[in-house]
PDB file of C-alpha atoms in Angstrom:
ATOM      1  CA  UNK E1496       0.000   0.000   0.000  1.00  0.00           C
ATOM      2  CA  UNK E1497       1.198   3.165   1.465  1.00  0.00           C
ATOM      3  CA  UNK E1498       5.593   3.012   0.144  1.00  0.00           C
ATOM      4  CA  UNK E1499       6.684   6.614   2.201  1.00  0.00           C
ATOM      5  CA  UNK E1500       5.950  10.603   3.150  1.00  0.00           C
ATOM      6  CA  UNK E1501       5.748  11.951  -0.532  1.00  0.00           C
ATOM      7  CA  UNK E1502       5.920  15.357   0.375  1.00  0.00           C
ATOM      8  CA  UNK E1503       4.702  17.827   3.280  1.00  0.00           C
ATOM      9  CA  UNK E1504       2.448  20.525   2.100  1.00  0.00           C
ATOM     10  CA  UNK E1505       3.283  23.452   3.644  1.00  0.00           C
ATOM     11  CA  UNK E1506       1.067  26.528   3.324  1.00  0.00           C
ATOM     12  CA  UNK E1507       3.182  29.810   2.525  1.00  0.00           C
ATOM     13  CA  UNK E1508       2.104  33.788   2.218  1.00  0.00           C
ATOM     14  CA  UNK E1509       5.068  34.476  -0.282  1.00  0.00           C
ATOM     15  CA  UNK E1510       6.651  31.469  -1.685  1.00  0.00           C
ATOM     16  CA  UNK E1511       9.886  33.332  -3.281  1.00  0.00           C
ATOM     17  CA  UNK E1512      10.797  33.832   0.945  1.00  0.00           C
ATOM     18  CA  UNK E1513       9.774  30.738   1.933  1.00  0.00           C
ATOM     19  CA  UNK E1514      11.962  29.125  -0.501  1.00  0.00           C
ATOM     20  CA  UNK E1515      15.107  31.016   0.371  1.00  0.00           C
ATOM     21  CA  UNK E1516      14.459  30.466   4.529  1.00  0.00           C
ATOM     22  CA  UNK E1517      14.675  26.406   3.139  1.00  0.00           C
ATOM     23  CA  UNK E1518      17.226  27.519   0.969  1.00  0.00           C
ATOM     24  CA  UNK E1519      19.713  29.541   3.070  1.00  0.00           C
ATOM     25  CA  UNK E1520      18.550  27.770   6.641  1.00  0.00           C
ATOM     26  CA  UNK E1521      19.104  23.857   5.040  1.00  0.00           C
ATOM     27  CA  UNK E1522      20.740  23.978   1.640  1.00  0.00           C
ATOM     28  CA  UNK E1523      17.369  22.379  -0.003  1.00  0.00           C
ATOM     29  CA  UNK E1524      17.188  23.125  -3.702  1.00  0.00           C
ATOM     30  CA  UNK E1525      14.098  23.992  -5.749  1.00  0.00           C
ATOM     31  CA  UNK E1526      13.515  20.594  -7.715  1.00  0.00           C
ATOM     32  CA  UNK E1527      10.200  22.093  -9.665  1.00  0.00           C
ATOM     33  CA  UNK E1528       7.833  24.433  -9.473  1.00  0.00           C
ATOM     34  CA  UNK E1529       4.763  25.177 -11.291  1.00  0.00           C
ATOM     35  CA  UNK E1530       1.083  26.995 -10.608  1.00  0.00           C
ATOM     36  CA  UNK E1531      -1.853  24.677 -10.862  1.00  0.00           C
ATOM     37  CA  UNK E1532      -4.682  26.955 -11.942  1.00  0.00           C
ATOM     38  CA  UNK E1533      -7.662  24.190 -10.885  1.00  0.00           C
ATOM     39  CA  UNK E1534      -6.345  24.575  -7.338  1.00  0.00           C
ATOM     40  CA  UNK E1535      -5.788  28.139  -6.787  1.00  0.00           C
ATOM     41  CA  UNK E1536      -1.834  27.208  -6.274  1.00  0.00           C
ATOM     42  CA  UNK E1537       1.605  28.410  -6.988  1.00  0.00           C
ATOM     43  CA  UNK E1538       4.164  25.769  -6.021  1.00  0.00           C
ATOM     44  CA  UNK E1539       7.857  25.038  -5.102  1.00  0.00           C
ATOM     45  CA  UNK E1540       8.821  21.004  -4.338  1.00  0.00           C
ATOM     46  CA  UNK E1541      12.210  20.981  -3.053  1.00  0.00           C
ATOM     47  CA  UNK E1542      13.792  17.258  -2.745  1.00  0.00           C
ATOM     48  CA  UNK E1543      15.016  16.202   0.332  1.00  0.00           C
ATOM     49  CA  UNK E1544      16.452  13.069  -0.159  1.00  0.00           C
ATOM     50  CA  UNK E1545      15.847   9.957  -2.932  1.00  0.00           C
ATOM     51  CA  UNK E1546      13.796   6.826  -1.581  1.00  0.00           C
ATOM     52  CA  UNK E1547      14.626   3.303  -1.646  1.00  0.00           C
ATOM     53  CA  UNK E1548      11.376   2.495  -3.797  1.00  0.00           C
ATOM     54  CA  UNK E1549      12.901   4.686  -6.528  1.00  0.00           C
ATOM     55  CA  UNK E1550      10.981   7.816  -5.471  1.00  0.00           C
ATOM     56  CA  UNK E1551      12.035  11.044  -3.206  1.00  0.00           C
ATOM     57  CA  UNK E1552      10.166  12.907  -0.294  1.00  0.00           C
ATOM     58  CA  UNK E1553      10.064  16.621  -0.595  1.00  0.00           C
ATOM     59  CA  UNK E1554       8.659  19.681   0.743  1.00  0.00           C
ATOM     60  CA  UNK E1555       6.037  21.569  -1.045  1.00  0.00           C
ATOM     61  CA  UNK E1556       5.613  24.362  -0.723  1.00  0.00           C
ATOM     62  CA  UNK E1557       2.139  26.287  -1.576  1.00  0.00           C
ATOM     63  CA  UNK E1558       1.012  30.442  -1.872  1.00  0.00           C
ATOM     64  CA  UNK E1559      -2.469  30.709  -3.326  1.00  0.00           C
ATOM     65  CA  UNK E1560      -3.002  32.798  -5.649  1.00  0.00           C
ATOM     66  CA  UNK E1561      -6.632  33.574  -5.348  1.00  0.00           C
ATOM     67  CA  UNK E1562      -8.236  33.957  -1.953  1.00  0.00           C
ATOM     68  CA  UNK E1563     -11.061  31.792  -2.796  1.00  0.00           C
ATOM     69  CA  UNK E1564      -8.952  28.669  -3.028  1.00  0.00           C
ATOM     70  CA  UNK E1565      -8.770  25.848  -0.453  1.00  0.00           C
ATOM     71  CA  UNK E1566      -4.655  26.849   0.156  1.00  0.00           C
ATOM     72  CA  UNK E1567      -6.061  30.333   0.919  1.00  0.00           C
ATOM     73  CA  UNK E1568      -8.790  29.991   2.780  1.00  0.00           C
ATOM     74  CA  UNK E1569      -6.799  27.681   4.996  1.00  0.00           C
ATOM     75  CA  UNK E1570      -4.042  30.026   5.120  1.00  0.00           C
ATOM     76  CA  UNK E1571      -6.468  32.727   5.802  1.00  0.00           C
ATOM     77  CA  UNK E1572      -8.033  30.916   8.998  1.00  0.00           C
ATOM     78  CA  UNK E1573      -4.544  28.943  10.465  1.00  0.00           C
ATOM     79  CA  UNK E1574      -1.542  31.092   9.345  1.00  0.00           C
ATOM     80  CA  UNK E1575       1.493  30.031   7.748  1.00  0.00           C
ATOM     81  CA  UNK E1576       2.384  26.435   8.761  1.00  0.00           C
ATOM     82  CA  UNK E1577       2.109  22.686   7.588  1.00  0.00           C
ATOM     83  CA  UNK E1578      -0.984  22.163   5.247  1.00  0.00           C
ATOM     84  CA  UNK E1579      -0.800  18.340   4.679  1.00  0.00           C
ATOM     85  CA  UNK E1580       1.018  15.507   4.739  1.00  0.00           C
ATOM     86  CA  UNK E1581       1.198  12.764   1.485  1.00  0.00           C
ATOM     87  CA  UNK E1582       1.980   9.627   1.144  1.00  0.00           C
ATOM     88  CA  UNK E1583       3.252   7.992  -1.654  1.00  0.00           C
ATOM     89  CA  UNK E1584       1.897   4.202  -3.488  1.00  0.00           C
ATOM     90  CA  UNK E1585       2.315   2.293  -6.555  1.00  0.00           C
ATOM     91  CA  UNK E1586      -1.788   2.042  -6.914  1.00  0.00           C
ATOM     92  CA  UNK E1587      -3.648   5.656  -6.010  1.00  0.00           C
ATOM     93  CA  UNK E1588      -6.667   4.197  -7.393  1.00  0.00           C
ATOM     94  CA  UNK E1589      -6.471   0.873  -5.519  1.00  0.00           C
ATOM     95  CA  UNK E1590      -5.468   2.435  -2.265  1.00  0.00           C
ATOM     96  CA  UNK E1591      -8.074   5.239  -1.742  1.00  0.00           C
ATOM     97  CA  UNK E1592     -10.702   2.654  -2.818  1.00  0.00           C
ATOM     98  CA  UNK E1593      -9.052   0.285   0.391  1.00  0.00           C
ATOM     99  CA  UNK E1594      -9.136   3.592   2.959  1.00  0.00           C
ATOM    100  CA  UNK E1595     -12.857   4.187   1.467  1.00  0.00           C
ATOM    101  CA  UNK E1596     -14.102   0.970   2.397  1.00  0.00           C
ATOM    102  CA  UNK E1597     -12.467   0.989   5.838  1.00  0.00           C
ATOM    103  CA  UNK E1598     -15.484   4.521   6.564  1.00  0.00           C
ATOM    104  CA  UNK E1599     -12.951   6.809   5.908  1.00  0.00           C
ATOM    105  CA  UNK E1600     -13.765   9.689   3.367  1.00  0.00           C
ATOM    106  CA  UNK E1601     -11.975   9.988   0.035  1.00  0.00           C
ATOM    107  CA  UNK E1602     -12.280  14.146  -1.180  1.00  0.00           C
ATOM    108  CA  UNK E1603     -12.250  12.940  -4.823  1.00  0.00           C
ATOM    109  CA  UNK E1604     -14.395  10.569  -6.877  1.00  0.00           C
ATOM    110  CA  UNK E1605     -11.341   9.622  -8.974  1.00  0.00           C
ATOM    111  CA  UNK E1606      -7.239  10.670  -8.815  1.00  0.00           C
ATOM    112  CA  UNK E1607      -6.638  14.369  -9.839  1.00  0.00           C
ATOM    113  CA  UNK E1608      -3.393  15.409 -11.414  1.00  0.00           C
ATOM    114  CA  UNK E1609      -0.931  16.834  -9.273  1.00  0.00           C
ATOM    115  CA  UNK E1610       2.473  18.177  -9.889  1.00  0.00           C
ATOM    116  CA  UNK E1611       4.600  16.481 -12.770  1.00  0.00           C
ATOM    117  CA  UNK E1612       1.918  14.136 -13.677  1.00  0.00           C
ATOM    118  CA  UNK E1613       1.124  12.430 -10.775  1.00  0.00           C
ATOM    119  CA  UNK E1614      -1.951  11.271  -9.363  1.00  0.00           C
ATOM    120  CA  UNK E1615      -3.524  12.496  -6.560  1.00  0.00           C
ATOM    121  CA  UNK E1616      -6.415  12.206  -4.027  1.00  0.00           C
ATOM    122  CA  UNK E1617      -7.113  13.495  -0.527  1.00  0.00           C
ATOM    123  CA  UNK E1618      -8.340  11.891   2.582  1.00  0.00           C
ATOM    124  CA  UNK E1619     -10.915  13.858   4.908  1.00  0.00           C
ATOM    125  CA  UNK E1620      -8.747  15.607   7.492  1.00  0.00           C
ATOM    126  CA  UNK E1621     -12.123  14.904  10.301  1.00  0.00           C
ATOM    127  CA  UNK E1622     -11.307  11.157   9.423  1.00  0.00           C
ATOM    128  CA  UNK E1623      -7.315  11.061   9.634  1.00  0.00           C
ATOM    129  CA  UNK E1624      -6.995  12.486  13.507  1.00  0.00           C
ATOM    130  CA  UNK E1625      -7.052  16.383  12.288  1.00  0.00           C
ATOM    131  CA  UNK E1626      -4.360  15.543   9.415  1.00  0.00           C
ATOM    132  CA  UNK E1627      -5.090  16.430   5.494  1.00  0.00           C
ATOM    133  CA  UNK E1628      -3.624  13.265   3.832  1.00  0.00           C
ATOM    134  CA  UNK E1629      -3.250  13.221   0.527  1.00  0.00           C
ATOM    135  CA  UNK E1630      -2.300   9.556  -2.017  1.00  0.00           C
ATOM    136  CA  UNK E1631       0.213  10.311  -4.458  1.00  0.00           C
ATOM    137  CA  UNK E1632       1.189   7.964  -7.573  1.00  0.00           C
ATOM    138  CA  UNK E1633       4.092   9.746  -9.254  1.00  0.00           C
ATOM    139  CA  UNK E1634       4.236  10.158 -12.583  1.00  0.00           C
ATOM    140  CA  UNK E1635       7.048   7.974 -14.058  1.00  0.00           C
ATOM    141  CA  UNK E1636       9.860  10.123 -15.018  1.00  0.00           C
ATOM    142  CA  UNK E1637      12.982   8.719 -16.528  1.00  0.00           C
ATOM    143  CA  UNK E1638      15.185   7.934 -13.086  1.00  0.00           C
ATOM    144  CA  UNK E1639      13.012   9.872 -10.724  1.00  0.00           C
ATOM    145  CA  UNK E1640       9.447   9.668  -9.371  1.00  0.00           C
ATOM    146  CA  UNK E1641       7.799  12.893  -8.957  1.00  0.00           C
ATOM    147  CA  UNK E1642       5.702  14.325  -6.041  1.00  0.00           C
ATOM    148  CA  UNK E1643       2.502  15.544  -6.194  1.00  0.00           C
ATOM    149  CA  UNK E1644       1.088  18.736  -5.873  1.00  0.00           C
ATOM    150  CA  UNK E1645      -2.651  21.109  -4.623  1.00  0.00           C
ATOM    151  CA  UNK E1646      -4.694  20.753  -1.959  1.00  0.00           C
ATOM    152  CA  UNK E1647      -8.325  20.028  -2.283  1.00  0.00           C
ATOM    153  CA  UNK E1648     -11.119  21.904  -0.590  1.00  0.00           C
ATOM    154  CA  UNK E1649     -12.660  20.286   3.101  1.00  0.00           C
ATOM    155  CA  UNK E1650     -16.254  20.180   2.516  1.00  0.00           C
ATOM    156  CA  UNK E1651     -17.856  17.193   3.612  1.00  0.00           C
ATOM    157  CA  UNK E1652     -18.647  14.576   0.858  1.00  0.00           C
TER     158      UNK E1652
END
């Protein structure tokens, strides 16, 4: 199922100085960035180390650019600070089907897109002890699997 931490969303009011505190305070390096219009996002992933399952964990790092989104509106209510947590698997699909059936509540139907072509979905944060967790299937990429990206809105489904 579940292979290892993905990534750590962490909500930001200006990326460009959140990425140089990672920068200059740990030496992390920006491995991609993008801004994912469907999710009100701009984004920084920086890698933090390479996994034995042929994937990486990284931080991401996430500034919304529109109020409205579910980034801002968080951001507006708790302040800068960790958004979610992800977890990476081979089967997205598979595995939020598995979590469904065991009562807890999947955010999406079916797996988004997230950064670089991954997969995504998100678990209900009331039904993972307070915690946004989001399933990530990277994208294959030649050498390197890629982390995901956005952050889905908490309404009940």
């Amino acid at each position: 199922m579940l292979t290892r931490i993905d990534h750590i969303g962490i909500a930001c009011e200006n990326l460009d100085a959140t990425v140089e505190f990672y920068r200059a305070t740990y030496g992390f390096e920006v491995f991609h960035t993008e801004v994912n219009e469907e999710q009100g996002v701009r984004e920084a992933m920086l890698k933090i180390n390479d996994t034995s399952d042929g994937g990486a964990s990284y931080l991401q790092l996430l500034e919304p650019t529109r109020a409205d989104s579910a980034v801002g509106k968080w951001l507006a209510k708790n302040g800068e600070g960790v958004h979610h947590i992800a977890f990476g698997t081979a089967d997205v699909d598979g595995d939020s089907e598995a979590v469904r059936d065991k009562g807890v509540r999947v955010l999406y139907d079916a797996p988004r897109t997230g950064s670089m072509g991954s997969r995504i979905t998100f678990l209900h944060p009331k039904d993972c002890h307070g915690v946004l967790t989001e399933l990530v299937t990277a994208a294959p990429h030649e050498g390197t699997a890629g982390p995901a990206s956005s952050s889905p809105s908490t309404t009940e489904h």
